[in-house]
Short mmCIF file of C-alpha atoms and ligand atoms in Angstrom, two decimals:
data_model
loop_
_atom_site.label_atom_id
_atom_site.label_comp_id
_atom_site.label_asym_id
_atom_site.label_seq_id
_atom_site.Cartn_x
_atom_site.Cartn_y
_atom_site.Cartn_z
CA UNK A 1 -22.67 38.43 -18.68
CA UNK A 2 -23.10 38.44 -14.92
CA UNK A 3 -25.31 35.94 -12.79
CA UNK A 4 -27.98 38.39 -13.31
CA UNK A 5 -28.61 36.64 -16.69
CA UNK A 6 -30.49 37.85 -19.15
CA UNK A 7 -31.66 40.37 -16.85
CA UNK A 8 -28.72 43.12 -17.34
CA UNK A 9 -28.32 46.03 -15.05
CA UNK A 10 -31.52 47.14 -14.71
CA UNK A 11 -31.88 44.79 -11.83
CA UNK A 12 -29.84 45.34 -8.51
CA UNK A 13 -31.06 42.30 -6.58
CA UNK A 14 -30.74 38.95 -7.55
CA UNK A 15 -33.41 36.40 -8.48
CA UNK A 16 -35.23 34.69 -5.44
CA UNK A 17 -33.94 31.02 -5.27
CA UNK A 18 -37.13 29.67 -5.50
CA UNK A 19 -37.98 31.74 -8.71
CA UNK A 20 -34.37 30.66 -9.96
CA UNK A 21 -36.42 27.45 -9.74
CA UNK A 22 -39.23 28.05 -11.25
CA UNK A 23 -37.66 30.46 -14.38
CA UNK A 24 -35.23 28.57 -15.08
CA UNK A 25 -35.39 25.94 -18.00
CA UNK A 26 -31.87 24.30 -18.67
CA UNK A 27 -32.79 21.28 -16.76
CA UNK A 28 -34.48 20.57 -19.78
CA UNK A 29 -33.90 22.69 -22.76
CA UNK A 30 -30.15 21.84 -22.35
CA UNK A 31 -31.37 19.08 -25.01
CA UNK A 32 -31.79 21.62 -27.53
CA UNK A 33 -28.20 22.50 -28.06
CA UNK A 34 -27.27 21.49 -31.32
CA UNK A 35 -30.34 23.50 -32.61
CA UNK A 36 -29.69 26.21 -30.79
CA UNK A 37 -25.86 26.24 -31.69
CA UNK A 38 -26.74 25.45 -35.48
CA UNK A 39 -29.14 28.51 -35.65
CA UNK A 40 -26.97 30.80 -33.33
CA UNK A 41 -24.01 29.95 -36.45
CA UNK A 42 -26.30 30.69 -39.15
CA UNK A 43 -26.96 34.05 -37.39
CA UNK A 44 -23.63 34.48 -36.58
CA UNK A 45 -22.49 33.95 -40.40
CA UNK A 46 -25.57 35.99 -42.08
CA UNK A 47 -24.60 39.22 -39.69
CA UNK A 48 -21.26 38.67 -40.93
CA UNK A 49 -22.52 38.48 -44.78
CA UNK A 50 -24.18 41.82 -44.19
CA UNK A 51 -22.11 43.72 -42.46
CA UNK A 52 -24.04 43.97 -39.39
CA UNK A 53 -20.64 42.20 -37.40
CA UNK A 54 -16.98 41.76 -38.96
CA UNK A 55 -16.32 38.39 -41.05
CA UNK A 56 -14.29 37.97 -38.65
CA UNK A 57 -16.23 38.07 -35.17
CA UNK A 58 -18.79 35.95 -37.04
CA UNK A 59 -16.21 33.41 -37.96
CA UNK A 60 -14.60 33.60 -34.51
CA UNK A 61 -18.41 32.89 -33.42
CA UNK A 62 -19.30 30.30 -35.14
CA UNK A 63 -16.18 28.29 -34.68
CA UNK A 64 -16.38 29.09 -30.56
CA UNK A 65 -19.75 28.07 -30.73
CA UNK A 66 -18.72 24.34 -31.93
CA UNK A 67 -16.00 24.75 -29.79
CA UNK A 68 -18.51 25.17 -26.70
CA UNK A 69 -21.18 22.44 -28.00
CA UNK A 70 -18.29 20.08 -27.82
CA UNK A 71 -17.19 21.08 -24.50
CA UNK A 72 -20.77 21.00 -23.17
CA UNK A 73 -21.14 17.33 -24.69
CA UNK A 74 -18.05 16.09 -23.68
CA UNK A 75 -19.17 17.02 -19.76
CA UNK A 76 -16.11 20.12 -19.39
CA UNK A 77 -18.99 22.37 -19.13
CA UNK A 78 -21.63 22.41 -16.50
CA UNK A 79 -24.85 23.96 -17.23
CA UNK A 80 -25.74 27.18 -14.74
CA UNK A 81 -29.74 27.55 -13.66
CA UNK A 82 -28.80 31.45 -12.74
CA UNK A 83 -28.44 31.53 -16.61
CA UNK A 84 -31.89 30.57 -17.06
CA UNK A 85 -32.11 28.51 -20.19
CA UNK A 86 -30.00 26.97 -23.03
CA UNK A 87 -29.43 30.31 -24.55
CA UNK A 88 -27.91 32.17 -22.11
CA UNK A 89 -25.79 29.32 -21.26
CA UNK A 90 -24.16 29.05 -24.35
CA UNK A 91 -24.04 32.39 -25.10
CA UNK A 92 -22.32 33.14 -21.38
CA UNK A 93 -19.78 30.42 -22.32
CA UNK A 94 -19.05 31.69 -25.69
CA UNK A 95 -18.29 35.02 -24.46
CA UNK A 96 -15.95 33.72 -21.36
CA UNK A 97 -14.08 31.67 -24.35
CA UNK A 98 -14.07 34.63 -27.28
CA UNK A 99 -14.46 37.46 -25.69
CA UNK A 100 -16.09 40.42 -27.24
CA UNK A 101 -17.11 38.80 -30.06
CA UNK A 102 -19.21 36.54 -28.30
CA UNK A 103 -21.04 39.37 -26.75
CA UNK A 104 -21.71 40.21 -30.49
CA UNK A 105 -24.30 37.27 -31.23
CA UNK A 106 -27.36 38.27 -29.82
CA UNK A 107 -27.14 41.63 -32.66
CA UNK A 108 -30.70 41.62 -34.20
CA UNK A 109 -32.34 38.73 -32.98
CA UNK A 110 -34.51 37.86 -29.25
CA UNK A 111 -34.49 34.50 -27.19
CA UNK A 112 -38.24 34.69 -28.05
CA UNK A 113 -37.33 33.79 -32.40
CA UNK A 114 -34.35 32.13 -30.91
CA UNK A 115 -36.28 29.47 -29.39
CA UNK A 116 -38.76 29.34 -31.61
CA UNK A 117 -36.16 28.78 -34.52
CA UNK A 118 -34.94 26.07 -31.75
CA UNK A 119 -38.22 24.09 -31.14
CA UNK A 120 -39.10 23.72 -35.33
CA UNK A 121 -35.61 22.85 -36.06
CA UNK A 122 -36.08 19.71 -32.82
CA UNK A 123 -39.94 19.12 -34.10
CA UNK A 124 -38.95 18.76 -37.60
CA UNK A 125 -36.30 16.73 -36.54
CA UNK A 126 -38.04 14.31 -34.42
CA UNK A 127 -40.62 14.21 -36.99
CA UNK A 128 -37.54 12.80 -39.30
CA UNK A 129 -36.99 10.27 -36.92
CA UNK A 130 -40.13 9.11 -35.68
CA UNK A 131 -41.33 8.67 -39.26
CA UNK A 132 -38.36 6.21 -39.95
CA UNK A 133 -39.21 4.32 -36.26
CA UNK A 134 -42.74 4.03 -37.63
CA UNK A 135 -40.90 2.79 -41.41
CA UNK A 136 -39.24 -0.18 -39.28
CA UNK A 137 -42.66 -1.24 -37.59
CA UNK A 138 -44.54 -0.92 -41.05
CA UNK A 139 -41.76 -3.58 -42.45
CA UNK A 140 -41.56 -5.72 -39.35
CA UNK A 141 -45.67 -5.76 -39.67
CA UNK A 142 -45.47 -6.56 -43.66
CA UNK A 143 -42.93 -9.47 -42.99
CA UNK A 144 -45.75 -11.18 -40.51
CA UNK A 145 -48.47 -10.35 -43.24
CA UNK A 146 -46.22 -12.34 -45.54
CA UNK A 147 -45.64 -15.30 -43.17
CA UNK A 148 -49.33 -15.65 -42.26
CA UNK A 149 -50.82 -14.97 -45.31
CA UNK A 150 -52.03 -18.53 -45.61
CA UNK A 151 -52.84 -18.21 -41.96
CA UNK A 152 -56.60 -17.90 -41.32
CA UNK A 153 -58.31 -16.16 -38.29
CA UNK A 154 -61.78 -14.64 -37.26
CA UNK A 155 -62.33 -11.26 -38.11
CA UNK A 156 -64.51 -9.25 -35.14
CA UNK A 157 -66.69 -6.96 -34.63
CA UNK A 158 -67.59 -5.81 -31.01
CA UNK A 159 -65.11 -8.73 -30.03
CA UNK A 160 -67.89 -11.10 -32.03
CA UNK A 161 -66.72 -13.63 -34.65
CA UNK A 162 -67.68 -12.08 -37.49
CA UNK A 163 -66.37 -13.45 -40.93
CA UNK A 164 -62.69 -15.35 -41.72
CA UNK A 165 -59.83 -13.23 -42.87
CA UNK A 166 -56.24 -13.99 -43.47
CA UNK A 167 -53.98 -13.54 -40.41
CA UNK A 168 -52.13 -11.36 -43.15
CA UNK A 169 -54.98 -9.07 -43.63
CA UNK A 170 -55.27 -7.83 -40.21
CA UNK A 171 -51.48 -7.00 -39.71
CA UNK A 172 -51.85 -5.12 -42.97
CA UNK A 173 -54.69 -3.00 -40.46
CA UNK A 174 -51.53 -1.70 -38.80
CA UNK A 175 -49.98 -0.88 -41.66
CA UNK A 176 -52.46 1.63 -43.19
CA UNK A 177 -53.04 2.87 -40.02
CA UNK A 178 -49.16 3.94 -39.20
CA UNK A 179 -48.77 5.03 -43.19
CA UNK A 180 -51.47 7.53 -42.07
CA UNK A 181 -49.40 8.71 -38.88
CA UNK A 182 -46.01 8.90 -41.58
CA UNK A 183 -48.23 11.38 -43.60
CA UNK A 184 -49.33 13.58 -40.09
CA UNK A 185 -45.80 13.87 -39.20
CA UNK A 186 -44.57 14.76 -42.65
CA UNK A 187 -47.89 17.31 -42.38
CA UNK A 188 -46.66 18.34 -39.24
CA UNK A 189 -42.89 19.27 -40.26
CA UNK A 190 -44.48 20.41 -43.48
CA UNK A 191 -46.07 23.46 -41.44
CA UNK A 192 -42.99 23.87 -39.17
CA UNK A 193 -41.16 24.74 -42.10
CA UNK A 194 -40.75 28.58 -41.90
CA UNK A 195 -38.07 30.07 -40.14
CA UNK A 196 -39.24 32.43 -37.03
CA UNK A 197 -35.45 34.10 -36.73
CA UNK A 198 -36.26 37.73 -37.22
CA UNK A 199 -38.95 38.26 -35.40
CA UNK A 200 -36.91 39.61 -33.24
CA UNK A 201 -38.66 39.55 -29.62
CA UNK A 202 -42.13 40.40 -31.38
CA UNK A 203 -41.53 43.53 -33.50
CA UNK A 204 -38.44 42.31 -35.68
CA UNK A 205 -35.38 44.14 -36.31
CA UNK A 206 -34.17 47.49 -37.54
CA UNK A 207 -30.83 45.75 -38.85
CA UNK A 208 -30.31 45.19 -42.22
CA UNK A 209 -30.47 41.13 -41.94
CA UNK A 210 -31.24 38.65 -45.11
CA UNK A 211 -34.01 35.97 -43.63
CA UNK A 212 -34.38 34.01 -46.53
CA UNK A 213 -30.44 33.52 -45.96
CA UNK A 214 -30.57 32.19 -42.62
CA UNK A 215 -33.74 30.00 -43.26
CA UNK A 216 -32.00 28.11 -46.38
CA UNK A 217 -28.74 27.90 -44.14
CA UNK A 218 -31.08 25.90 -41.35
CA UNK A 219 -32.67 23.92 -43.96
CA UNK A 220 -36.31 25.56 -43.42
CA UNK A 221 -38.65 25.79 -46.69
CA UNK A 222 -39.18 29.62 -46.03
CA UNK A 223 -39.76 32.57 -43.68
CA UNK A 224 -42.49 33.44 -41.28
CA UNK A 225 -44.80 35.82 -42.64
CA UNK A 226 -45.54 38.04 -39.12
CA UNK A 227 -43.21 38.50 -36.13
CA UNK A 228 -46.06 38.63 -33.46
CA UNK A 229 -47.51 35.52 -34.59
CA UNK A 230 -44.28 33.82 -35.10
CA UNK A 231 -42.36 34.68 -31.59
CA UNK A 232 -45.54 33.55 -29.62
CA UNK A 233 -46.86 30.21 -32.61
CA UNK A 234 -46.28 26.74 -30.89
CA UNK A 235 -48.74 25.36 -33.54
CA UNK A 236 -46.45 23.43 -34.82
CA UNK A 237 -45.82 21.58 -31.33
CA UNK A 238 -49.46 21.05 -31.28
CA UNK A 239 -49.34 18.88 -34.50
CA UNK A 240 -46.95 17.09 -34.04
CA UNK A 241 -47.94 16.30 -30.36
CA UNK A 242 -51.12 15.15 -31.70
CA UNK A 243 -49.67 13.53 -34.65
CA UNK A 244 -47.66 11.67 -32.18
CA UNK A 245 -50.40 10.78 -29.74
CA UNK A 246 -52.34 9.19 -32.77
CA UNK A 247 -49.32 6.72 -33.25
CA UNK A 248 -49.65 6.41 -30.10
CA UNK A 249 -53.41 5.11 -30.05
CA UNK A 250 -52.62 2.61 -33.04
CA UNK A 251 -50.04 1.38 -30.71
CA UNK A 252 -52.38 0.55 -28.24
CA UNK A 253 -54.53 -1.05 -30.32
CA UNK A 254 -51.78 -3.23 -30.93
CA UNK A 255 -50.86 -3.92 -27.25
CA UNK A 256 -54.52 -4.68 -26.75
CA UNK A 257 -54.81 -7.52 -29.33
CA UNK A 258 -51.46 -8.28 -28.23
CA UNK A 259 -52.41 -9.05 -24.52
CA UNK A 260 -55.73 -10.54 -25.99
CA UNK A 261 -53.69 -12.74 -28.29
CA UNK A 262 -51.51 -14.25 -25.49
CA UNK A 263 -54.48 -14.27 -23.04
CA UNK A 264 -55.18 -18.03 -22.59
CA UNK A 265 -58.80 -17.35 -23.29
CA UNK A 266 -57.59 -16.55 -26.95
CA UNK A 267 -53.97 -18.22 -27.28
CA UNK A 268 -54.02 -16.84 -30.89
CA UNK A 269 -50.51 -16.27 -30.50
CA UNK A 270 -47.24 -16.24 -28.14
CA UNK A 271 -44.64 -13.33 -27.30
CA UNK A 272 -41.16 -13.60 -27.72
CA UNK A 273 -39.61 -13.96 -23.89
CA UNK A 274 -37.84 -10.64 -24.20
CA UNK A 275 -41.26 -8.82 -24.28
CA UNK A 276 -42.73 -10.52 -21.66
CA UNK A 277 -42.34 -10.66 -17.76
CA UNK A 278 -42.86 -12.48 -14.59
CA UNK A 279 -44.74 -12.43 -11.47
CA UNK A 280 -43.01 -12.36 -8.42
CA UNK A 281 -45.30 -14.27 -6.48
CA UNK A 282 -47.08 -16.63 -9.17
CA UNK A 283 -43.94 -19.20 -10.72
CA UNK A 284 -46.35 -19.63 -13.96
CA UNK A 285 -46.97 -16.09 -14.92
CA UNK A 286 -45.98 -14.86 -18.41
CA UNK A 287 -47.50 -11.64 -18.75
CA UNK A 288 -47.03 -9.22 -21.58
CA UNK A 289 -46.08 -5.68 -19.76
CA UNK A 290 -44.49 -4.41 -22.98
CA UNK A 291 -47.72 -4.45 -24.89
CA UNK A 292 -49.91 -3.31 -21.43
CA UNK A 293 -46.96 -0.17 -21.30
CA UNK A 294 -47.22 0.48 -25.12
CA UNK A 295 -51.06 0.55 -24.36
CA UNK A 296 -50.55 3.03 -21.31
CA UNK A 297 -48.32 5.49 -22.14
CA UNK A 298 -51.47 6.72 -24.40
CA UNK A 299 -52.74 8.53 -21.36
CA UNK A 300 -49.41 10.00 -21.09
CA UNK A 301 -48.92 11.13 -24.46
CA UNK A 302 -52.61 12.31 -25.07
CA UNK A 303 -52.27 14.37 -21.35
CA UNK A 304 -48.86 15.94 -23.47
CA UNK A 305 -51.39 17.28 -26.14
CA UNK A 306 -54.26 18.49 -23.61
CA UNK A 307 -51.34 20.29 -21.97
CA UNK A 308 -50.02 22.24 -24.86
CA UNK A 309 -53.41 23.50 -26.01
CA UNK A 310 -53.93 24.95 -22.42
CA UNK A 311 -50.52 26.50 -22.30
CA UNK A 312 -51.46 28.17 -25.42
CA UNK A 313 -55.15 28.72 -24.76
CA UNK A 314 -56.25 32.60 -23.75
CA UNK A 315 -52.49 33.51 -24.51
CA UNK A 316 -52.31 37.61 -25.35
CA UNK A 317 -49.64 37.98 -28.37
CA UNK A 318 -46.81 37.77 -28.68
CA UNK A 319 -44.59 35.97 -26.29
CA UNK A 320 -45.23 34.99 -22.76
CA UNK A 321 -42.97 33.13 -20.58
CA UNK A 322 -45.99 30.20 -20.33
CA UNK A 323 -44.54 28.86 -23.90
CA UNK A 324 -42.11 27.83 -21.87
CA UNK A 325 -44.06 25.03 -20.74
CA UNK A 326 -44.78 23.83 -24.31
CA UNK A 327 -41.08 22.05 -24.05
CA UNK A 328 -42.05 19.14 -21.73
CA UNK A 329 -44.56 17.85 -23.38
CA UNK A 330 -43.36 18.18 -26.71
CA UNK A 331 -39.86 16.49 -25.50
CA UNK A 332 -41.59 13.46 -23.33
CA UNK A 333 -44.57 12.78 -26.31
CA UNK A 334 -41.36 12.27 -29.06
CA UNK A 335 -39.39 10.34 -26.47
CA UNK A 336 -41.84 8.09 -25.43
CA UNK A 337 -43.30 7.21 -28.96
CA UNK A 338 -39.71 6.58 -30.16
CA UNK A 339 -39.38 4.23 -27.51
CA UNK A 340 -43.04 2.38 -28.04
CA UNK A 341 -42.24 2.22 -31.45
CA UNK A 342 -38.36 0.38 -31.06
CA UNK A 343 -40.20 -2.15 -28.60
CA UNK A 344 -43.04 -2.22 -30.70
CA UNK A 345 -41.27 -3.56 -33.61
CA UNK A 346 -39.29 -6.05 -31.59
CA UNK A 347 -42.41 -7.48 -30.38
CA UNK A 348 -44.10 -7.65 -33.67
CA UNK A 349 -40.98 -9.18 -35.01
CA UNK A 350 -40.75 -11.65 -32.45
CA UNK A 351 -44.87 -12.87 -32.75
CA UNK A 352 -46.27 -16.05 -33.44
CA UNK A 353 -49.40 -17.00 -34.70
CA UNK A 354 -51.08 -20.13 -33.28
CA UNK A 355 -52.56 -20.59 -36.70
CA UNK A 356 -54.07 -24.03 -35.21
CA UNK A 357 -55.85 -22.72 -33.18
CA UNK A 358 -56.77 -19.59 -35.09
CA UNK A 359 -58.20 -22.44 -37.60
CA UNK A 360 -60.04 -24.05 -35.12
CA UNK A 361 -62.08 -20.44 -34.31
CA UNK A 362 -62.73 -20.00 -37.77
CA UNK A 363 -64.74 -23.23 -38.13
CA UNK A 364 -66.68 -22.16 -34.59
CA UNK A 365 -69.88 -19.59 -34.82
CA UNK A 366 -71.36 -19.84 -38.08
CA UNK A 367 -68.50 -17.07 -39.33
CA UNK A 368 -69.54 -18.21 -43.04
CA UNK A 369 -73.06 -17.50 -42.42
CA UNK A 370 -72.84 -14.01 -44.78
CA UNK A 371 -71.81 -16.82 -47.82
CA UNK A 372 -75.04 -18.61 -47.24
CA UNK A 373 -76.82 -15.05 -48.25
CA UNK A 374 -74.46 -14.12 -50.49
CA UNK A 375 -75.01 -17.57 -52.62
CA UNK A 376 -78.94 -16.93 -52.42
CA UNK A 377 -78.44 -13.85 -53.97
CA UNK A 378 -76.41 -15.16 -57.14
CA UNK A 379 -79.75 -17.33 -57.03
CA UNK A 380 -81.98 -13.86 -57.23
CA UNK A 381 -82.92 -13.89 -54.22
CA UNK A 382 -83.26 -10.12 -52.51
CA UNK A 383 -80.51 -9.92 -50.08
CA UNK A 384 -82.94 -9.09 -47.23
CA UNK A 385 -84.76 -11.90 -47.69
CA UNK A 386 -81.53 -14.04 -48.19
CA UNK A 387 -80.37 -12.40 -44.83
CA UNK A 388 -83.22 -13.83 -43.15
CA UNK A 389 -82.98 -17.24 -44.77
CA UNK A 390 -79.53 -17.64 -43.60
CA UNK A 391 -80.50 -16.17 -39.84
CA UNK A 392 -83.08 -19.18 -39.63
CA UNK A 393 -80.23 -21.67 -40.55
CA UNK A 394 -77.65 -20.51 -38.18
CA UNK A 395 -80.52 -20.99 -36.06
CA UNK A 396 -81.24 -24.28 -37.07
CA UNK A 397 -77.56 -25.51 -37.00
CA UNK A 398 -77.30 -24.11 -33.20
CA UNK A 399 -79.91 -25.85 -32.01
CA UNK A 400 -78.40 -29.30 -33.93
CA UNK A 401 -75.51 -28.56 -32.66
CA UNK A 402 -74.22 -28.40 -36.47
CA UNK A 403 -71.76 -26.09 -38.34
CA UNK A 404 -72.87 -24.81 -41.42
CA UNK A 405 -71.58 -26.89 -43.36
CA UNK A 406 -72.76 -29.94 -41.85
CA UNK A 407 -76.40 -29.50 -42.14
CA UNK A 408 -77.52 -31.29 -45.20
CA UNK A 409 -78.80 -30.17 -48.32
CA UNK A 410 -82.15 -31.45 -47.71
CA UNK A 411 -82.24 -28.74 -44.39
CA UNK A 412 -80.82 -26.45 -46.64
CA UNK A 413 -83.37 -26.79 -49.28
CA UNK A 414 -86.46 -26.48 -46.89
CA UNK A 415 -85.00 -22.87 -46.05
CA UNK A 416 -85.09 -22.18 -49.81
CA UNK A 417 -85.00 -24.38 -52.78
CA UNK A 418 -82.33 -22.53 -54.74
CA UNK A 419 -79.26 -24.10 -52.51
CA UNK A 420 -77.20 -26.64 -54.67
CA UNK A 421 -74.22 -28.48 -53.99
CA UNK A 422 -72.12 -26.25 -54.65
CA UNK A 423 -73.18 -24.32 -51.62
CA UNK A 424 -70.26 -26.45 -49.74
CA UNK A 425 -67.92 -24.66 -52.21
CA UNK A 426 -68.74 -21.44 -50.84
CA UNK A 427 -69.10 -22.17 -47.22
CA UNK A 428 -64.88 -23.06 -47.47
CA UNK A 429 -63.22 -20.87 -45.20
CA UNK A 430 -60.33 -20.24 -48.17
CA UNK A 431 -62.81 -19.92 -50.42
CA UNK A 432 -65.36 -17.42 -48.26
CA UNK A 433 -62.16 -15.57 -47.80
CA UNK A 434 -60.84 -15.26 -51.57
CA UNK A 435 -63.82 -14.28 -52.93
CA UNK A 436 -63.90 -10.96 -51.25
CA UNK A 437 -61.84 -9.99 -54.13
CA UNK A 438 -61.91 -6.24 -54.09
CA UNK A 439 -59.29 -3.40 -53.37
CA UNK A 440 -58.71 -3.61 -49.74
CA UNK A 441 -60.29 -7.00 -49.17
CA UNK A 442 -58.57 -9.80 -47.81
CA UNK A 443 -58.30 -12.49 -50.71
CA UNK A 444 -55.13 -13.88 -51.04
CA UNK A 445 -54.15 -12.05 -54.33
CA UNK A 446 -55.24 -8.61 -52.73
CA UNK A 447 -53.34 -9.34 -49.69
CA UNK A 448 -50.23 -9.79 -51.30
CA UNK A 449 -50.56 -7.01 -53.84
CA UNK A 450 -51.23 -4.71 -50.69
CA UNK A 451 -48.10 -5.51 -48.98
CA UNK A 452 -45.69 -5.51 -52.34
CA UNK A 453 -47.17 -2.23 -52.60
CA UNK A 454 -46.68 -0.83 -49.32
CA UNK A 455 -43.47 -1.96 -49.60
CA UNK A 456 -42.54 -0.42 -52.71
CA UNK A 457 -43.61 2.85 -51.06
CA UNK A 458 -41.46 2.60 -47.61
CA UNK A 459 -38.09 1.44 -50.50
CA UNK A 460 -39.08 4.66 -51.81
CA UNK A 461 -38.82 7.07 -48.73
N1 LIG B 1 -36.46 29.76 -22.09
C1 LIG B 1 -37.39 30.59 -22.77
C2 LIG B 1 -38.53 29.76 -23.38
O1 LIG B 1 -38.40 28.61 -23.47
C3 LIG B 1 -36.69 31.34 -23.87
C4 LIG B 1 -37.34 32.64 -24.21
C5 LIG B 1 -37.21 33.60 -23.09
N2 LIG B 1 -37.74 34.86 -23.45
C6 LIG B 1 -38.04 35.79 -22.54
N3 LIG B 1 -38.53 36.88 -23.01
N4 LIG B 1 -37.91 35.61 -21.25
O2 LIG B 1 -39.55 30.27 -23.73
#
C-alpha cells in the first residue's frame, strides 16, 4: 500500500493537505481497533474455511493482526492520517509485517460493511456497558430507598407541596425511570444485531463467502437482509444515541433536585465533599458542579442525536462518505453518559437526607388536605363536594394560622357534620402516607416490596 491509501493507482497526485485533513478519520476511529481487528479475523478465518484464501494466509492473518493490535496498543505503532482511517491503517501495517498475505484481507468485503460491522460491534458493546453503569446507579439508588424509607418528605407538583411520601418512594422514581433506559439500550443492541459484512461496498460479493459464519464468529444474532441498506444503515447509532440521551435527561433530573436539595432554600439534604466545589472568591461557597455538569451535558448529548439524524437525513443509498460523521457523536454521547453515570452513583451514594427538616415541610401547607376529602367520602359524601369542603378548611386554617390538624372538631364539624375523631387518625403524616396502599404507591409495605423486587431483577441480569 502506498501513501496514496485507499486510493490505488488510479490517482497520480497526492491528496491536498487540507483534504488529508478533512478525509481523514484515525484521529478518532483509531478507538475502534479491537472491533475492527476482531471482524477483520473472522473474515480472515471464514475466507480461509472456504477456500477463497489458503488456511494458511488466513492463519498468518489473523495471528499478524493480534500481532499489530498489540503493537498499536502498546504505542510501537503510530497511526498515519495519509492512511485515512482505522482500516487502512491496520491493514497497511499488517501487510508491511506479513507480506502478501496481508494484502489478501480485503478479498470480498468493502471499508463501507467493514465499518459498519465496526460501529454495531462498538454500539452493542457500549450498550453492554452502559447498561451495567446504569445497574450500579439503580443499586446505589435502592440502598438510599432502604435507608430513608422511614424518612418522610413533600411530594410536588409544579414545585408545590403537594401530599407526604416516603423519602424512599421518590428515589425509587429514579429507579423505574433508569430500568426503562436498561430496556432502550438492550432495544437498541437488540436491532444492531445483524451482521452488515457482505455487503460488500453496496452490491455484495461474487465470492463464495458463508455470512451466517462470520456473524456467529462476531457474536451478532444474524445477517443483514439487503447490502444497500446495510452499507449506508446508521439506525442503530440513532437508537442508541437517543437511548443514551434519555439517561441522560433522568440524570438531569437528578442533578436538578440535587442542586435544589443542597440549595439552602431547601436544605433537604447535603453532598458528600468529593462532589462538591468551591468558589474562588466567596470562602463559604459549597456548590454542587457535579450535579449542575450531570444536568448540562444533556445539551451535549441531545445536540449528539440532532446531529446524527441530519448526517443521515436526505442521504441517497448506499454509502456516502457523510456517515463518517455519525462516529463523533456516537463516541462522545457513550463517553459522556458513562462518565455521568460513575459520578452519578458516587453522588447518590454519598447523599444525605436532612430528614428533620424534610419532617418539618411535611407538617407545613396543608399537604394532608386530600385525607380530609378522602375521609368525607368513606362518610358518603361525593368527592366533589368533599373537595370543596376540605378547600374551605385549608382556608379556614390559613387564615387561623392553624395546621390541619389543629383546628378543632367543632370547626371541623361546621364544614360538615360527618367528621369524627378519628379524623386526627387520618390527618397523620405516616398514616396519610400508608394508606395509599396500591401497586406503585408509596406505603411503607409497597415501598419495600418495590425495591426487593427491583433488586431481584438487577441479581438477575
Ligand atoms: N472511514 C470511513 C467511514 O467512517 C470508512 C469507509 C470508507 N469508505 C469509502 N468508500 N470511502 O465511513
Amino acid at each position: 500500500m502506498t501513501s496514496q491509501g485507499a486510493r490505488g493507482r488510479r490517482f497520480e497526485g497526492e491528496l491536498t493537505p487540507e483534504a488529508v485533513d478533512l478525509n481523514a478519520s484515525v484521529d478518532f476511529d483509531k478507538r475502534l481497533l479491537p472491533e475492527d481487528v476482531a471482524g477483520s479475523i473472522a473474515h480472515a478465518r471464514m475466507l480461509g474455511r472456504q477456500g477463497i484464501i489458503s488456511a494458511e494466509d488466513a492463519e498468518r492473518i489473523a495471528s499478524g493482526l493480534e500481532e499489530v493490535k498489540r503493537r498499536f496498543e502498546r504505542g510501537e505503532l503510530s497511526w498515519d492520517p495519509a492512511l485515512e482511517d482505522v482500516h487502512m491503517n491496520v491493514e497497511a501495517r499488517l501487510t508491511e509485517s506479513i507480506g502478501d498475505a496481508g494484502s489478501r484481507l480485503h478479498t470480498g468485503r468493502s471499508r463501507n460493511d467493514q465499518i459498519s460491522t465496526d460501529l454495531r460491534l462498538y454500539s452493542r458493546n457500549s450498550a453492554e456497558k452502559l447498561s451495567a453503569l446504569i445497574g450500579d446507579l439503580r443499586r446505589a439508588l435502592l440502598d438510599r430507598a432502604e435507608r430513608y424509607v422511614d424518612a418522610f418528605m413533600p411530594g410536588y407538583t409544579h414545585l408545590q407541596r403537594a401530599q407526604p411520601i416516603r423519602v424512599g418512594h421518590h428515589f425509587l422514581a429514579y429507579d423505574a425511570m433508569l430500568r426503562r433506559d436498561q430496556g432502550r439500550l438492550a432495544d437498541a443492541a437488540r436491532r444492531a444485531g445483524e451482521c452488515p459484512l457482505g455487503a460488500g461496498a453496496l452490491a455484495a460479493t461474487t465470492y463464495p463467502i458463508d455470512r451466517e459464519g462470520v456473524a456467529a464468529d462476531l457474536g451478532f444474532e444474524g445477517v443483514t437482509r439487503n447490502s444497500l441498506d446495510a452499507a449506508g444503515d446508521r439506525d442503530f447509532a440513532v437508537e442508541l444515541v437517543a437511548a443514551i440521551a434519555l439517561c441522560q435527561t433522568h440524570l438531569s433530573r437528578l442533578g436538578e433536585e440535587i442542586v435544589l436539595w443542597v440549595s439552602q432554600e431547601f436544605s433537604f439534604a447535603t453532598l458528600g465533599e468529593g462532589y462538591c466545589s468551591g468558589s474562588s472568591i466567596m470562602p463559604q461557597k459549597v456548590n454542587p458542579d457535579v450535579a449542575e455538569l450531570i444536568r448540562g451535558k444533556t445539551g451535549r448529548v441531545t445536540g449528539h442525536w440532532v446531529s446524527l439524524m441530519t448526517v443521515l437525513k436526505g442521504l441517497p443509498l448506499a454509502y456516502n462518505k457523510d456517515l463518517q460523521e455519525t462516529q463523533e457523536p456516537l463516541f462522545d454521547a457513550v463517553d459522556t453518559l458513562k462518565t455521568s453515570l460513575l459520578v452519578a452513583r458516587g453522588m447518590v451514594e454519598s447523599l444525605e437526607m436532612n430528614t428533620e427538616r424534610l419532617r418539618r415541610a411535611v407538617g407545613e401547607g396543608y399537604l394532608v388536605a386530600t385525607e380530609l376529602a378522602d375521609y368525607l367520602v368513606t362518610k358518603g359524601r361525593p368527592f366533589r363536594r368533599a373537595h370543596d369542603a376540605a378547600g374551605a378548611l385549608v382556608r379556614r386554617a390559613q387564615a387561623e394560622g392553624l395546621e390541619l390538624e389543629e383546628l378543632s372538631l367543632e370547626a371541623l364539624r361546621a364544614e360538615d357534620s360527618a367528621f369524627g375523631e378519628d379524623i386526627y387518625e387520618w390527618l397523620d403524616v405516616a398514616n396519610a402516607v400508608d394508606r395509599r396502599d396500591v401497586v406503585g404507591g408509596p406505603a411503607r409495605a409497597r415501598i419495600l416490596a418495590e425495591i426487593e423486587r427491583s433488586r431481584r431483577e438487577l441479581n438477575g441480569s
